[in-house]
Structures are given as structure tokens and as C-alpha cells.
PDB file of C-alpha atoms and ligand atoms in Angstrom:
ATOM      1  CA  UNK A 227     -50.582  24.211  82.338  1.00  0.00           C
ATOM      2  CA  UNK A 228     -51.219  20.666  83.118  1.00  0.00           C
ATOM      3  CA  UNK A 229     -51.702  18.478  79.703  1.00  0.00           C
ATOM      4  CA  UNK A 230     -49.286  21.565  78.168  1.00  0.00           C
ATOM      5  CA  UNK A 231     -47.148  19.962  75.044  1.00  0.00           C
ATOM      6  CA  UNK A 232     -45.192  22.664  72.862  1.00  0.00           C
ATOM      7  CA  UNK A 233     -45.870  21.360  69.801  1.00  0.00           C
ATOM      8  CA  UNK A 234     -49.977  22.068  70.927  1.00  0.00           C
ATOM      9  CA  UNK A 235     -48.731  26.211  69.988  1.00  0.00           C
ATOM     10  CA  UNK A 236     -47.382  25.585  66.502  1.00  0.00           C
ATOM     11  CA  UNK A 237     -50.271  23.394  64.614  1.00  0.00           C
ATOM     12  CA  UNK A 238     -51.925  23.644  61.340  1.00  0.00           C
ATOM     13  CA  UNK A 239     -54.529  26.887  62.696  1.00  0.00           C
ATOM     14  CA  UNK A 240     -51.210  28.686  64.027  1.00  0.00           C
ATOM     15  CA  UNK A 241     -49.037  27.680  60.757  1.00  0.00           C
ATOM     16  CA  UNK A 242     -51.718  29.732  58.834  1.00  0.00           C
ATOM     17  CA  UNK A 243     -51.588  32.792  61.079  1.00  0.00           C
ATOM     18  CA  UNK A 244     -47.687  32.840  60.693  1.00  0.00           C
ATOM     19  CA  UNK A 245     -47.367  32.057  57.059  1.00  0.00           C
ATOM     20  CA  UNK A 246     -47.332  35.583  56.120  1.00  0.00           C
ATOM     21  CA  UNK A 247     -46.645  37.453  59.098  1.00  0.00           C
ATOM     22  CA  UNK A 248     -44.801  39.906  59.328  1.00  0.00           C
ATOM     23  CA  UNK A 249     -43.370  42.156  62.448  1.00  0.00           C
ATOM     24  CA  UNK A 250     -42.283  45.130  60.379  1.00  0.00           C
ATOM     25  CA  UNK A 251     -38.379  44.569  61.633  1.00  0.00           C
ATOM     26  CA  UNK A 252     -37.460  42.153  59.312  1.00  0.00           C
ATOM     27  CA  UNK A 253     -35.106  44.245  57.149  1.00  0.00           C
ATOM     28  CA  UNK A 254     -33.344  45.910  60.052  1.00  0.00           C
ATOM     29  CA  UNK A 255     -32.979  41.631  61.269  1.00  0.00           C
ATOM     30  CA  UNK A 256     -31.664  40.498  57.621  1.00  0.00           C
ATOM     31  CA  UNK A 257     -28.856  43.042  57.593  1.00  0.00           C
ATOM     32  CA  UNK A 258     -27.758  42.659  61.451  1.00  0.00           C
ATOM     33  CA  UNK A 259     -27.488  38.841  60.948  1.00  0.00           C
ATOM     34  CA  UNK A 260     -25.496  39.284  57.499  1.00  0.00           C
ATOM     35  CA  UNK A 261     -23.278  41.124  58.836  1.00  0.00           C
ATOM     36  CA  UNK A 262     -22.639  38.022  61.391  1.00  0.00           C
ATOM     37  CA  UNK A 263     -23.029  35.633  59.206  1.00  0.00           C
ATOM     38  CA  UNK A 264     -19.785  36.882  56.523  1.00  0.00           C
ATOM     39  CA  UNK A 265     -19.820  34.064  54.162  1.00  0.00           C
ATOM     40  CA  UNK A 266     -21.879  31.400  56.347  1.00  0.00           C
ATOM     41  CA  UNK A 267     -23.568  29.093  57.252  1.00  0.00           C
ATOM     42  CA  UNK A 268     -26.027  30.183  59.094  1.00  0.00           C
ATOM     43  CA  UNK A 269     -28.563  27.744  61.088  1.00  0.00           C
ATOM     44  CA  UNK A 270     -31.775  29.269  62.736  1.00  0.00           C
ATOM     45  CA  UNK A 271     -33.358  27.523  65.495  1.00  0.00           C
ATOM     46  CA  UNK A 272     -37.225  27.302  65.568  1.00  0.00           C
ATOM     47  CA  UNK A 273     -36.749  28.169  61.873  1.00  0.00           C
ATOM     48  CA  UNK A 274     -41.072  28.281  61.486  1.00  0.00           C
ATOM     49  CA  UNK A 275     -42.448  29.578  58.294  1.00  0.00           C
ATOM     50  CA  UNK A 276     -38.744  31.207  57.697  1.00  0.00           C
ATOM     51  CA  UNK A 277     -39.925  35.217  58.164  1.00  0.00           C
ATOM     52  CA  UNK A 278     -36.291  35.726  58.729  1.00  0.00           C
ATOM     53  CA  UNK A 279     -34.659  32.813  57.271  1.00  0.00           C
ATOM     54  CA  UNK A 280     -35.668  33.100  53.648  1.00  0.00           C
ATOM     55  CA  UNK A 281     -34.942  36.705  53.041  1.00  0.00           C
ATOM     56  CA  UNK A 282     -31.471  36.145  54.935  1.00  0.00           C
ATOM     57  CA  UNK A 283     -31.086  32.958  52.477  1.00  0.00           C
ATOM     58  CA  UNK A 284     -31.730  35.240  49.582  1.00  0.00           C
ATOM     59  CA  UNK A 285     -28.831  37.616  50.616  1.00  0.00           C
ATOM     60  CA  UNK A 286     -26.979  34.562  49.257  1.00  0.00           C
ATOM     61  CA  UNK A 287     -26.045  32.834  52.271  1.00  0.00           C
ATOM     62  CA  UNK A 288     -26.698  29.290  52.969  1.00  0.00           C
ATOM     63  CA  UNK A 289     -29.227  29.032  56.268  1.00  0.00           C
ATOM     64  CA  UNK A 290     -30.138  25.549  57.366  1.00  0.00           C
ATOM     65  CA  UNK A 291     -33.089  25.543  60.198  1.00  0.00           C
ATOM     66  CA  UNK A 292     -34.249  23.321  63.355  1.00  0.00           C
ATOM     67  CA  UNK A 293     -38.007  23.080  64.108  1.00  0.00           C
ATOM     68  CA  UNK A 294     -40.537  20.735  66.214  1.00  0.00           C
ATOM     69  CA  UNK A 295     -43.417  21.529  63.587  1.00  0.00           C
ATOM     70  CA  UNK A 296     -43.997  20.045  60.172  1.00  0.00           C
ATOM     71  CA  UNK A 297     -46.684  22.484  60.118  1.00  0.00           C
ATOM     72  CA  UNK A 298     -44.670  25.605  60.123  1.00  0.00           C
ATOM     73  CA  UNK A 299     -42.355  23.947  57.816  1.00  0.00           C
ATOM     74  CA  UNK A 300     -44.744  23.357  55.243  1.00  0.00           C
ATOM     75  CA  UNK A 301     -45.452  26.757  54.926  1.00  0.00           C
ATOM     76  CA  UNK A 302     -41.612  27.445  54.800  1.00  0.00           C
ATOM     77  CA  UNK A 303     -41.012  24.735  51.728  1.00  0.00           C
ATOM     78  CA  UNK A 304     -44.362  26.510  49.904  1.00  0.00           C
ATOM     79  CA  UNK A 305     -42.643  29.980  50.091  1.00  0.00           C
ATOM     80  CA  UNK A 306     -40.428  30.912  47.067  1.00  0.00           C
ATOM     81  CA  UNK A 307     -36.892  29.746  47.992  1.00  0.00           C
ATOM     82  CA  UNK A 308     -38.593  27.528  50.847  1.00  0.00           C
ATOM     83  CA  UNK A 309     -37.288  24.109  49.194  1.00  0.00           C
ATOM     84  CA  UNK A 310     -33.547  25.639  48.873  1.00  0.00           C
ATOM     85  CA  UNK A 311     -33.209  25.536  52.758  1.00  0.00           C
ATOM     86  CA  UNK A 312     -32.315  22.282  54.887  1.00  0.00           C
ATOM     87  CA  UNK A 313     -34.498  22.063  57.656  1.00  0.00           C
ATOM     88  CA  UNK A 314     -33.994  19.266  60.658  1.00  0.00           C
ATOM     89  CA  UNK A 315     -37.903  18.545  62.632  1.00  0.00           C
ATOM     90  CA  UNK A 316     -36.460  18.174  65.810  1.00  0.00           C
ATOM     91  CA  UNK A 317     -35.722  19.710  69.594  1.00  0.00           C
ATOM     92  CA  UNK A 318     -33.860  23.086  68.637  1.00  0.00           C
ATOM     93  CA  UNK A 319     -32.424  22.449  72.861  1.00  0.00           C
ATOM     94  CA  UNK A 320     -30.860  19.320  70.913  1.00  0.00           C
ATOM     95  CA  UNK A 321     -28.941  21.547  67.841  1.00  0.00           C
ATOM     96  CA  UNK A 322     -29.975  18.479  65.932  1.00  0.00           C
ATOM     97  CA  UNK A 323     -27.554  19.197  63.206  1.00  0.00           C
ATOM     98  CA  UNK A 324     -24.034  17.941  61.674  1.00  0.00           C
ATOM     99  CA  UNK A 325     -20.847  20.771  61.227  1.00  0.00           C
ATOM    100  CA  UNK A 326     -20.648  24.120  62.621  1.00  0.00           C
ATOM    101  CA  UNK A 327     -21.533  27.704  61.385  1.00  0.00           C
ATOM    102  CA  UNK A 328     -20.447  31.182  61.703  1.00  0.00           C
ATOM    103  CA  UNK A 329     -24.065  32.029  63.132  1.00  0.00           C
ATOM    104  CA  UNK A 330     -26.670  30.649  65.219  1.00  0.00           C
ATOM    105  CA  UNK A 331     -29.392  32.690  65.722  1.00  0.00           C
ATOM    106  CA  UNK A 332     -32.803  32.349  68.007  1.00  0.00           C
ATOM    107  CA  UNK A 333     -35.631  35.240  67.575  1.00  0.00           C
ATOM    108  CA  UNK A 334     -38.912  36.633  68.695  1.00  0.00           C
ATOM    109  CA  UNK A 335     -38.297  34.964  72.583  1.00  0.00           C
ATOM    110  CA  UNK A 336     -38.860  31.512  71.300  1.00  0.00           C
ATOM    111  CA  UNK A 337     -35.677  30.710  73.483  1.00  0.00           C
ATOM    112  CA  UNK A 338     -38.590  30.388  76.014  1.00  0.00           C
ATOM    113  CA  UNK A 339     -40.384  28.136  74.846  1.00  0.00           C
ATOM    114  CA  UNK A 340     -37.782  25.711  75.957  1.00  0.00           C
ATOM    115  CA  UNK A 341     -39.682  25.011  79.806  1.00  0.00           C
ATOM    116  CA  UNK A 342     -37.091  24.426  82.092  1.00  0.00           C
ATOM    117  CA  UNK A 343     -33.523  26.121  82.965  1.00  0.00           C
ATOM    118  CA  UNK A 344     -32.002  22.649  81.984  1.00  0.00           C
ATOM    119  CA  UNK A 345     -33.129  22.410  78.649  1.00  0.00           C
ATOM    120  CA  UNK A 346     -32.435  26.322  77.552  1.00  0.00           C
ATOM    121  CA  UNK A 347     -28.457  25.495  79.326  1.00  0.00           C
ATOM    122  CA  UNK A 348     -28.533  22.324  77.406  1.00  0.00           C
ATOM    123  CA  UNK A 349     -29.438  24.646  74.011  1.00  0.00           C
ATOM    124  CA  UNK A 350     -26.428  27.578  74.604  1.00  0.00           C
ATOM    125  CA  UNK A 351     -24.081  24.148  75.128  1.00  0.00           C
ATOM    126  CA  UNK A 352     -24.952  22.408  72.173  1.00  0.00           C
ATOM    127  CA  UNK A 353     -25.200  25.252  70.445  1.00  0.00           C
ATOM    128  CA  UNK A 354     -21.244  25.989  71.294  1.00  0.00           C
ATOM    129  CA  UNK A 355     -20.386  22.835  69.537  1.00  0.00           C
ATOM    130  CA  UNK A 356     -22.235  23.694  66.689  1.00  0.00           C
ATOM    131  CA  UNK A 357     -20.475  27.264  66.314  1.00  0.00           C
ATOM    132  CA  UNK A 358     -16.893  27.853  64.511  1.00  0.00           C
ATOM    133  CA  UNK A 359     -14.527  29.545  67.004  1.00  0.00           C
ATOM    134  CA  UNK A 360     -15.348  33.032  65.043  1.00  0.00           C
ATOM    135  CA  UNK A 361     -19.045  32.250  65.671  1.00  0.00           C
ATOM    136  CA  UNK A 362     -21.873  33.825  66.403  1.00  0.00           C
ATOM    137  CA  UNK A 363     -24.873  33.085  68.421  1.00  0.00           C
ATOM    138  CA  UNK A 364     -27.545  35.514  68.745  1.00  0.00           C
ATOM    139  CA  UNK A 365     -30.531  35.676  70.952  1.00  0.00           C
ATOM    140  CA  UNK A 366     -33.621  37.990  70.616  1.00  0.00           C
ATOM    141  CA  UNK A 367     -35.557  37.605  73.268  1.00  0.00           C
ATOM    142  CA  UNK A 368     -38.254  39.881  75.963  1.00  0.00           C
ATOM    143  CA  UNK A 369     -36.898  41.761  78.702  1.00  0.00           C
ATOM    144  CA  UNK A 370     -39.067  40.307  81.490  1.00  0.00           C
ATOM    145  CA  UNK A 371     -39.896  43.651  83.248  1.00  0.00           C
ATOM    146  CA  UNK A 372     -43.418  44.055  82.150  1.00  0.00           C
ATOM    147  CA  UNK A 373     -44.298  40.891  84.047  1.00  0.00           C
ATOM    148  CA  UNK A 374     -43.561  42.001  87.322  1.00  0.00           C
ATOM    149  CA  UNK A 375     -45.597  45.334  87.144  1.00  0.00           C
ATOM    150  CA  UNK A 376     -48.695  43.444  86.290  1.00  0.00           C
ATOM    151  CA  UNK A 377     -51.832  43.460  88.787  1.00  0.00           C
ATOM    152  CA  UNK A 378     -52.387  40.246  90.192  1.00  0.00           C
ATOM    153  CA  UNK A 379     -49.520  38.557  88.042  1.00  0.00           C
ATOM    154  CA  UNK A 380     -51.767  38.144  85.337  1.00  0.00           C
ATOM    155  CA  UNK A 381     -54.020  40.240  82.325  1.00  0.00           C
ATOM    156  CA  UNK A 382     -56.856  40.051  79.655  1.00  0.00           C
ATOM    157  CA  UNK A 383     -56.557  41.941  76.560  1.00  0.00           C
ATOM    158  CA  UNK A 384     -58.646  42.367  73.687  1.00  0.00           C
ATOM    159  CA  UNK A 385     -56.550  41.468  70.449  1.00  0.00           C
ATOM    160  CA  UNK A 386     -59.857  41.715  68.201  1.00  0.00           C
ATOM    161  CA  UNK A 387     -63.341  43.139  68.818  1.00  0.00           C
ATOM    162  CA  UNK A 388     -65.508  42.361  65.544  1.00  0.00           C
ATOM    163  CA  UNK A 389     -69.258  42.102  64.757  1.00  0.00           C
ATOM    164  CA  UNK A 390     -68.300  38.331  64.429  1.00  0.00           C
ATOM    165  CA  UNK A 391     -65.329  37.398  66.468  1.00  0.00           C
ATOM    166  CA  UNK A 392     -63.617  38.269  69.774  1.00  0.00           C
ATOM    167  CA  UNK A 393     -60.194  37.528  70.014  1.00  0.00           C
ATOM    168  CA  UNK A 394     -58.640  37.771  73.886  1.00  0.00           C
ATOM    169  CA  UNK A 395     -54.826  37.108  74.740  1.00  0.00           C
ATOM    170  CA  UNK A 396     -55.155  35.903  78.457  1.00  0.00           C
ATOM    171  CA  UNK A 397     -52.101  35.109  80.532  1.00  0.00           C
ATOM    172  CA  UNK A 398     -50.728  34.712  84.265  1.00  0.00           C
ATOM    173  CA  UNK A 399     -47.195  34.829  85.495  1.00  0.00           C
ATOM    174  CA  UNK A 400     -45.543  32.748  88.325  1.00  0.00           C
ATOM    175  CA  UNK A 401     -42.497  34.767  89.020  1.00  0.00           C
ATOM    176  CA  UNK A 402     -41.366  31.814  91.572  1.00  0.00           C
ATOM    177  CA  UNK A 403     -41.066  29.232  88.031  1.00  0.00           C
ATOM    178  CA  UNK A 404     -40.803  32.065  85.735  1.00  0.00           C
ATOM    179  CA  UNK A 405     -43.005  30.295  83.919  1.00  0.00           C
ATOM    180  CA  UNK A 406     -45.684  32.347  81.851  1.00  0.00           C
ATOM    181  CA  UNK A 407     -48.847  30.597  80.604  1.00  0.00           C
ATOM    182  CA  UNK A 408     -50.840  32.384  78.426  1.00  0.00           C
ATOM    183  CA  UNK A 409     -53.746  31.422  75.969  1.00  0.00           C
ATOM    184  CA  UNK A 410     -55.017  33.401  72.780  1.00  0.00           C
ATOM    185  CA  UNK A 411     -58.653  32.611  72.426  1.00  0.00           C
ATOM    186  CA  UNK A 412     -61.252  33.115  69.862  1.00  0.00           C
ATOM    187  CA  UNK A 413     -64.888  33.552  70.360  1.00  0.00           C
ATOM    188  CA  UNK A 414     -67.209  33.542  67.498  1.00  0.00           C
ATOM    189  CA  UNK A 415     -70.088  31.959  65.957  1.00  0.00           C
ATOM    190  CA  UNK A 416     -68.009  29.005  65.143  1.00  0.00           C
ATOM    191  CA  UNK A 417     -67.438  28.182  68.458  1.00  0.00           C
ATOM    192  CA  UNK A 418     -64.397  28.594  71.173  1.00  0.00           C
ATOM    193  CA  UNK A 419     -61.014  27.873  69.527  1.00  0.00           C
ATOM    194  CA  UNK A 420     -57.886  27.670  72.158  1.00  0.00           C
ATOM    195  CA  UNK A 421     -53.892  28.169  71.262  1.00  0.00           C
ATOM    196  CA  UNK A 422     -52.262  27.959  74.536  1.00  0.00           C
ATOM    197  CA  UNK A 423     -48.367  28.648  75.029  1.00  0.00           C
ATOM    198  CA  UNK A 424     -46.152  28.099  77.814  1.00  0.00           C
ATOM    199  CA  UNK A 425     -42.876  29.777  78.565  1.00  0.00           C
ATOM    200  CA  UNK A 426     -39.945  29.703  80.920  1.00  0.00           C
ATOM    201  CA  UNK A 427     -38.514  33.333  80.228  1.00  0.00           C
ATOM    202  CA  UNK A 428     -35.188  34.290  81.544  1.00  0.00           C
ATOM    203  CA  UNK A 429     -33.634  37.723  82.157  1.00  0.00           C
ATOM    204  CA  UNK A 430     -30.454  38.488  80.038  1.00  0.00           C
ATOM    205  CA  UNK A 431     -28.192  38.309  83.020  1.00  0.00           C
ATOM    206  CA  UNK A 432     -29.127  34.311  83.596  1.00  0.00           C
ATOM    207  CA  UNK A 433     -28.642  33.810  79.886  1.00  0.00           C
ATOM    208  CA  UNK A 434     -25.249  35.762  79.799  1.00  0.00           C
ATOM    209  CA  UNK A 435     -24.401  32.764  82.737  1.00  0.00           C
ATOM    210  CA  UNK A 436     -25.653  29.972  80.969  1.00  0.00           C
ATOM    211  CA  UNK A 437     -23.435  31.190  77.591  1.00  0.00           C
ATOM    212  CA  UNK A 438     -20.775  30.973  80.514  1.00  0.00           C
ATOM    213  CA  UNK A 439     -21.759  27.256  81.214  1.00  0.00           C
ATOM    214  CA  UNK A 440     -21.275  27.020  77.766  1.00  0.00           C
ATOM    215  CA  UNK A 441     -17.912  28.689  77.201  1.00  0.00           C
ATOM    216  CA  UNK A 442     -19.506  31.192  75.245  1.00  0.00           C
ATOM    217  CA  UNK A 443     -19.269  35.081  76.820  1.00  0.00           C
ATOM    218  CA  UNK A 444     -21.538  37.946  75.612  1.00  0.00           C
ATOM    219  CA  UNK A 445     -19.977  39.875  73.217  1.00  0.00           C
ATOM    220  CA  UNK A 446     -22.524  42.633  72.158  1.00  0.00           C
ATOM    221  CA  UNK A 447     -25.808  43.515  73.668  1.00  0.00           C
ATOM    222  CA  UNK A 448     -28.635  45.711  72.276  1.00  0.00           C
ATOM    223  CA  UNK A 449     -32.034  46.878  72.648  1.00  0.00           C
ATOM    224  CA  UNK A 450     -32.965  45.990  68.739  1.00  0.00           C
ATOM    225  CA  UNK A 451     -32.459  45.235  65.542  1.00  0.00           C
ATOM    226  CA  UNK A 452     -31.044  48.761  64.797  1.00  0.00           C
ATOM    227  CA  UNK A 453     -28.297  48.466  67.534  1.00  0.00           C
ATOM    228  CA  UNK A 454     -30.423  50.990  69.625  1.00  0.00           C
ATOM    229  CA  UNK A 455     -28.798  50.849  73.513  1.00  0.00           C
ATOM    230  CA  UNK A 456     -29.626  48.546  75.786  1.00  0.00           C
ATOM    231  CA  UNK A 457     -31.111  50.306  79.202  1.00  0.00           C
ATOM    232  CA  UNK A 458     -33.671  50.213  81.597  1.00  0.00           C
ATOM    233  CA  UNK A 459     -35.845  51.161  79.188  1.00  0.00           C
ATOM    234  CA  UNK A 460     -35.409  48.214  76.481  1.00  0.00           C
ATOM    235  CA  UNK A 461     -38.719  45.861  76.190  1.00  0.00           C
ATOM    236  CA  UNK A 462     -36.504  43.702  74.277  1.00  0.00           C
ATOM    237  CA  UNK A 463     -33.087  42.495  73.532  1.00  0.00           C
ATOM    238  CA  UNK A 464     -30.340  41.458  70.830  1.00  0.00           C
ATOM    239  CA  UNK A 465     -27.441  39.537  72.764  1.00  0.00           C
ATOM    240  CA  UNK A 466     -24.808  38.186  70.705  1.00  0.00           C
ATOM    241  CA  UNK A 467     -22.286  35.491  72.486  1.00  0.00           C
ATOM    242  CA  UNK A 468     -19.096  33.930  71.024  1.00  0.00           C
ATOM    243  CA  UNK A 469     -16.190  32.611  72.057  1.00  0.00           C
TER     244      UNK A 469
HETATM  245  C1  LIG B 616     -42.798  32.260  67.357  1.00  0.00           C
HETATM  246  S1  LIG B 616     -42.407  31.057  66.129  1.00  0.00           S
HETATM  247  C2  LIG B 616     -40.989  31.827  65.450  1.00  0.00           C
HETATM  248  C3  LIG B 616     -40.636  31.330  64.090  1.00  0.00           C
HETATM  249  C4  LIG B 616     -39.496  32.073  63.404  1.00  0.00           C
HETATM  250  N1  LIG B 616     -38.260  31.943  64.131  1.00  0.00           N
HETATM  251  C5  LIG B 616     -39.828  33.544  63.233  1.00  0.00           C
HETATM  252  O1  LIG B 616     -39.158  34.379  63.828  1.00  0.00           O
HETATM  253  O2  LIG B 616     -40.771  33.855  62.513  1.00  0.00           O
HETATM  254  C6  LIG B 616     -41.725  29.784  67.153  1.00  0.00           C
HETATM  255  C7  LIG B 616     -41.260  28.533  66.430  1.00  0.00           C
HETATM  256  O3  LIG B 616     -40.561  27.722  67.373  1.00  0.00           O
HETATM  257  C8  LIG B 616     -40.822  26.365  67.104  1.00  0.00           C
HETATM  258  N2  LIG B 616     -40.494  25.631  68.324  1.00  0.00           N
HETATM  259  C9  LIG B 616     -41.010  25.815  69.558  1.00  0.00           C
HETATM  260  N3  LIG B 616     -40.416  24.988  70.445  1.00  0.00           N
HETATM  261  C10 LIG B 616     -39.507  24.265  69.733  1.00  0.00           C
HETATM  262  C11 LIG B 616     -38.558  23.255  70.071  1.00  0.00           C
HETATM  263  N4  LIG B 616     -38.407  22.836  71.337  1.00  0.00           N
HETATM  264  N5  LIG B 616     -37.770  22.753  69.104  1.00  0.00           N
HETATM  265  C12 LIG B 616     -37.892  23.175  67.818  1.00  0.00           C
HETATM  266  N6  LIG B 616     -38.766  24.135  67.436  1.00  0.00           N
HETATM  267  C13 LIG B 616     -39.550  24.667  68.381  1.00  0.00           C
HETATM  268  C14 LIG B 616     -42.278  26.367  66.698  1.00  0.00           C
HETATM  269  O4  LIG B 616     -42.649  25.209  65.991  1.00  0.00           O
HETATM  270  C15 LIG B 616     -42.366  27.650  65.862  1.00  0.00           C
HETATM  271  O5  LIG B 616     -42.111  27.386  64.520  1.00  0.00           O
END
């Protein structure tokens, strides 16, 4: 998407969407990553308005977070508990951080929004110097099935269909780049509004060799939260890699 600059996703309009969103897993997340995290820290990358973050903060463990918008991190710090949690605006790919914690954790497949295969390898290495040897990094990320069994690479869906708004999610996949670019777009009497995202997705067998690049090895892998299996079947995943 020529022009395409990640931080265009994560502005003020999409800050207000995510402030109180909620996917409906977030307990069955909290308890899987406490169980990781023992006594702590804990850093989450692309920390946004701290959906997971806060209530795994509030389980008493220290979480510190990484993320390219001060948008999304205002809505953190207005949160209850938001201005108890050290959070570095940066390039998660960077681990922008001092020390080392028992967990790392990246969720919802925001591990793609890191565009190229250099950049996500750079992320799993800096990430390993940022773990203690018991460590734990965890991914959550889409398994990229879906993609391939779409007609002409690409779809429009209707999100929203209201006497005053139409909201359509509209995206096309290049399964040469693996690159997906998609566009959520809003159509009402206030005009056309645009929030575009790009993403390099990977399946879990290139991510399990980039931990390896790393000199981290996949230690657990499951199809959610709830440690349901991981098949043929699973839209998603939960991989977990240490040393
Ligand atoms: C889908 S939201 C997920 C937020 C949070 N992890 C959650 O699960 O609710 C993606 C977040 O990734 C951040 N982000 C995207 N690319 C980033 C990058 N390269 N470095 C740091 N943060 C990034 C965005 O600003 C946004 O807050």
C-alpha cells in the first residue's frame, strides 16, 4: 500500500475504538500468562490501550509495555492502574527496553504488523536478550489458512449496515509477499473515513525457525487461550518459545 506508515492504523479515531474493547478472552489470557509470568516481570509488546496488560498488572505482577502510539497509550495511562505501568513509545522489533523478564508476550497477530521477515527475526532476537534463561515468550497470532481459500485473493464484508453508517472491512492478499492489505472504511453522512493496515503474516512453522535464529525453540503450542489443541482446524494460535 504505497504511502502505507504503521503508525497511520493506531491514531486518535482507532485509540477510541480500542479504549474499551474487549474480545471476550481476556480472562482465559490473564490466567495463561500468570501462570508464565511466576513472580515477573512481564513486558508486552504493542502494549495499546493495555486490554491485557492492566488486568495481568492487577494480578500483582509488574508488566512494563512497548508501543509506536502515544495515542493508544493515552488511553492506557487514563484507565485505572494505567499510570502504574512503564511504557517505552518505540519499535516493539527494537525490544526498546533495559533488563530481562520471565515473559514476553505479543497478542491479537500484531506480530504482523512488523512488514518484512527481517524486522519480525530482528523482534524474536532481541526479544531473546530481553528474556531470563527460564523465560517466556509468547506469541498469539492467525493461522494464515483462511487467506488462501479466498476467491480472487481478496473480500468485502459488511462490519455495519445502519440507517446512518456503513462500515466495510475490505482486504486483498499477495500470497507471493505474504503481505495482507486491508482497509476498514466508513461511509456515512459525515463523509468517507479510511483506517488502512498492512501486514506481513507468517505461518507458525516460519516463526518456530526464526525463534531458532534466535536461540529460542518452541516449547508449547496451542490453538487458544484455554490450551485447546492445536490442529488443522485452529484459526488461531498460542506458541510459547524459551530457551
Ligand atoms: C491490535 S492493537 C493490540 C493492542 C494490545 N496488545 C491488545 O491486545 O489489546 C496493536 C498495537 O500495536 C501497536 N504497534 C503496531 N506496530 C508497532 C510497532 N512496530 N512497534 C510498537 N507498537 C506497534 C499499535 O500502536 C497498537 O497499539
Amino acid at each position: 500500500m504505497e504511502g502505507y506508515e504503521p503508525i497511520m492504523s493506531f491514531g486518535e479515531d482507532v485509540a477510541e475504538i480500542y479504549g474499551d474493547l474487549q474480545r471476550g478472552d481476556e480472562s482465559a489470557t490473564v490466567v495463561f500468562l500468570e501462570q508464565l509470568a511466576g513472580r515477573g516481570p512481564a513486558l508486552e509488546l504493542a502494549i495499546g490501550t493495555g486490554r491485557i496488560a492492566l488486568p495481568l498488572a492487577a494480578r500483582g505482577i509488574r508488566v512494563d509495555g512497548v508501543d509506536i502510539s502515544p495515542a493508544m497509550v493515552a488511553r492506557l495511562r487514563a484507565k485505572p492502574g494505567g499510570d502504574q505501568i512503564s511504557v517505552t513509545i518505540g519499535d516493539f522489533a527494537d525490544v526498546p527496553v533495559p533488563g530481562t523478564y520471565r515473559l514476553i508476550f505479543v497478542v491479537w497477530n500484531t506480530l504482523f504488523n512488523l512488514l518484512t521477515q527481517e524486522d519480525q527475526v530482528r523482534c524474536f532476537e532481541n526479544v531473546a536478550a530481553h528474556l531470563t534463561d527460564d523465560g517466556s515468550f509468547v506469541v498469539e497470532a492467525f493461522v494464515p489458512g483462511f487467506l488462501y481459500r479466498l476467491r480472487s485473493d481478496q473480500y468485502v464484508d459488511a462490519e455495519a449496515i445502519r440507517v446512518d453508517e456503513v462500515r466495510l472491512d475490505v482486504l486483498r492478499h499477495d500470497m507471493a509477499t505474504q503481505m495482507i492489505e486491508e482497509s476498514h472504511v466508513s461511509l456515512s453522512s459525515a463523509g468517507v473515513r479510511l483506517n488502512p493496515v498492512v501486514q506481513r503474516y507468517a505461518w507458525p512453522s516460519e516463526l518456530d525457525l526464526m525463534a531458532r535464529i534466535a536461540g529460542l525453540r518452541l516449547k508449547d503450542r496451542w490453538g487458544g487461550w484455554n490450551r485447546e489443541p492445536f490442529n488443522s482446524t485452529s484459526s488461531t494460535h498460542v506458541s510459547v518459545y524459551g530457551r
